[in-house]
Structures are given as C-alpha cells and as structure tokens.
Amino acid sequence: MSLMCQKNSFLQEYKSPVLSCQSSSLNLNGKQYQGFDVVLEDSIFFPEGGGQPYDTGLLDDQKVINVRRDGNKAILFVESGDDHCRLFDCGQQPLQKIDWNRRFDHMQQHSGQHLITAVALKYFNLLTTSWNLGADVSNIELDTAQISDETIEQLEQKVNEKIRENLPITVSYRDKDDLADIRQQMELPDDLNQQSLRIISIESLDKNPCCGTHVSNLCQLQIIKLLGIQKGKKGKTLLFFHSGNRVLKHMNNLLQREKSLSSLLKCTGEEFVPIVDKLQKNVRRLQKNCTSAMRDLARCEAEKYIRLVDKPKLYSIHRKESEYDFITSFFNQIDNPSSSLIDNRLILISLADDCNSLKSPGQIVIAGDQQLVEKSAKIAIDSFGAKGSISQGRFRARILDISKLPKLEEMIKQTI
Ligand SMILES: [Zn+2]
C-alpha cells in the first residue's frame, strides 16, 4: 500500500475520510505544541522519509504543522492555535491542502539528488553513501576523500546535460527478490518490511528504491548548481547543491548582495576583489599607524605624570578611544625609571568599549602602592560590581558602566 502523495506527487488538494482524530501534543524544534493527531484513509501529506522532510499545509482551515509515519499510515498533527479549532469526526472528509511551494522544493531537491547520485556513479565512479535535504542547502555524502575541481565541473555539466535530455521519471513496484538491476538497495524500516518495493526510475539512467515524492521529468528540475565540497566523516566528502528554484533564489540573493556591495564600494562586481584587497591593505597600514600613535600618546601621558611636581594621591586617565596597549605602554614608562613614582600613590586608567556611549562598559586598571591597590580593588568589586583580579601588582577589571567612575574615584580618595 502507498499513500496518495506517492501515487500522485502533483496533487495539491484532496479529500479522504477521517479514520481517527485524538488530542495530542508535539515537541517541534524544542517548542511544545497542543493539537490533535489525525489519521485519514489516504493522504497527500508526505510523512518524513528517505531523507525528505514532511509536508505542511491545511486540513480544512486548520494548520498541519507536522506529519509522521506509522507503518503505512500518515499521522497529521493539527495545531490547536485558537478557540476556533475543533476535532474532526470520523468519516468527515476535510480538504487536504499542502504547502505546494515547500513540497515542490522538496521534490526538486530529492529528484536532483537521485540525478546527481546516478551521474556521479555512472560517469565518475563516485558512490553516494547518504544525503541531507537542508532547509537552505542540501548535500550528498560521497564515498571518496577527495574530488578535484575539474571533476565537480564535469559532474555539473553532465547532470545539466541530462536535464536538457528531458528524461522521464517514473514510479514502479518490484518484488523484493528481483532487484538485480537496482542501483542501491536501501534498508527499509522494520515496520515497512513489505515484499513489493517502490522504485523511482530515471529513464535509461537509474533505478532506485525510494519512498519520496518526485518530479515526473528531469526538465522540471530546470537546473542544478553544485556549490562546493566539504570534508565529511570517515574519509568521505560532502557535495553541496541547489536544484531548481533554489538556484534562482540563490542567484537573486547574490545579485542583491552584489548591488549592496556595489553601492558601498562604489564600483562594479568585477572590481570587488582588487578594491577590497586595496582597502584591506589600507586598513592594516592605518591600524599600524594608529597603534604607534597610541603608544606615543601613552608615553607622553606617562612623561606628563613623571614631571608632575606635586603628584596627587590618585591620578586618573580616562580614554575613550584606546586599547589595552595604551595601559601597557603607560606603565612601562612609569615602572622603568623609578618605582618611587607610585609609592603611596595610585594611578587609575579606564578604557571605554564604546567611545560613542556615555554609559559604555569598559575596563579599568589600578596600579601603585600594593596596599592601596588591594583596598581600591575591594571597593571596585564590592560597590561597583567590577569583575577582575590583582596580578603583578595591578588590579585589572571590567565594569559595566564607565559613567560611574567619578563615584568610584571619590570613594577611593576617601579611603586613601
Ligand atoms: Zn530517494
């Protein structure tokens, strides 16, 4: 027995009597749904199987959000989203309406996989070991550790050549013991252990057992684009692909991206690579200059402190546009000439994460007299939620709001 979706994969609407309907709940992608399980005499909703995801759609006007298989039956989960939802009576014939965009996309990817798999084996001796129909991109796992760019290019040309040949795709049934000319004998689930197997054939090219829904001619795939490879598990290779409308969607996304980049970079697509290369080199040069200028600035600030005749007990510097390198350069200059420069005194340096925000998080470093550093660290941690520790005589910490620094300084001054 097979479901109506397998007999006619192009049916978008259908009516069939309800056999049972009972309250149920479902966990879908970590979210819990309330609703009911509906079993129909026959279903155009495809339950998950053969690598192909389930269909979604409507049963009358109620949402079908999941379909699972139980033996030869499809169990439709209808979400009870609002007060209008109602259970179906046995014998009632609600209108089944599948989300055709989703289903046709699955058909294009699934038939596309059969085609790539068949061509890869026949012309390139590359065996498919599994495949995955992803929501955005699908892949085929090939039993090889490496595939050259040249082979991928030839494989892509060959599958598109087959699409141009308009080869029909047909469904037939074969006895389980008569599978000598069948490409791959998939393992059937235990509860589907039937004598007759459903075979999907691409004329003159391939015969393969499969429970999925397929297009009826390769021309309905329109085009297949191979997107690249990735190293798989156990010496295998994943080959990524788009089939049919996904190629157009991908192309549209690329064009939109190219348009946005053209506007940002003020050039055409052909000029992207040299322009970005030039920009990256400029950025690296500017970063180097900026780091060097910041170190010079830190040394100047340190000299300014060293030359102060009457040094305060707490000397602070607040930088909005600096990196930690500023602090390191500053203290290198202070520590080297004489540690007496910070005897009985403290130096506090703060750096804001976001120079445009007054309440930006940031980091602070307090250095100087060891006992005073310890006292200040306690105040910063206990009263200002600073998170950090003392290392090599300096207290280094993160604070959530840099605008609270004047209060912290006030408290430190009172303590020392
Ligand atoms: Zn299949």
PDB file of C-alpha atoms and ligand atoms in Angstrom, residues 49-52 110-111 113-114 131 183 186 198 200 208-214, ligand 1:
ATOM      1  CA  GLY A  49      11.138   9.542   4.868  1.00  0.00           C
ATOM      2  CA  GLY A  50      14.001   8.701   2.507  1.00  0.00           C
ATOM      3  CA  GLY A  51      15.819  11.892   3.504  1.00  0.00           C
ATOM      4  CA  GLN A  52      12.826  14.054   2.528  1.00  0.00           C
ATOM      5  CA  HIS A 110      15.048  14.963  -3.936  1.00  0.00           C
ATOM      6  CA  SER A 111      14.899  14.200  -7.678  1.00  0.00           C
ATOM      7  CA  GLN A 113      19.792  14.174  -5.547  1.00  0.00           C
ATOM      8  CA  HIS A 114      18.770  10.991  -7.432  1.00  0.00           C
ATOM      9  CA  TRP A 131      22.298  12.699   1.667  1.00  0.00           C
ATOM     10  CA  ARG A 183      21.309   0.837  -8.082  1.00  0.00           C
ATOM     11  CA  MET A 186      18.204   0.869   0.853  1.00  0.00           C
ATOM     12  CA  ARG A 198       8.667   1.260  -4.758  1.00  0.00           C
ATOM     13  CA  ILE A 200      11.996   5.505  -8.840  1.00  0.00           C
ATOM     14  CA  ASN A 208      16.453   3.253  -7.107  1.00  0.00           C
ATOM     15  CA  PRO A 209      14.147   2.172  -4.249  1.00  0.00           C
ATOM     16  CA  CYS A 210      12.661   5.284  -2.654  1.00  0.00           C
ATOM     17  CA  CYS A 211       9.533   6.360  -0.754  1.00  0.00           C
ATOM     18  CA  GLY A 212       9.823  10.076  -1.590  1.00  0.00           C
ATOM     19  CA  THR A 213       7.834  12.384  -3.877  1.00  0.00           C
ATOM     20  CA  HIS A 214       9.483  13.169  -7.223  1.00  0.00           C
TER      21      HIS A 214
HETATM   22 ZN    ZN B   1      15.100   8.962  -2.782  1.00  0.00          ZN
END
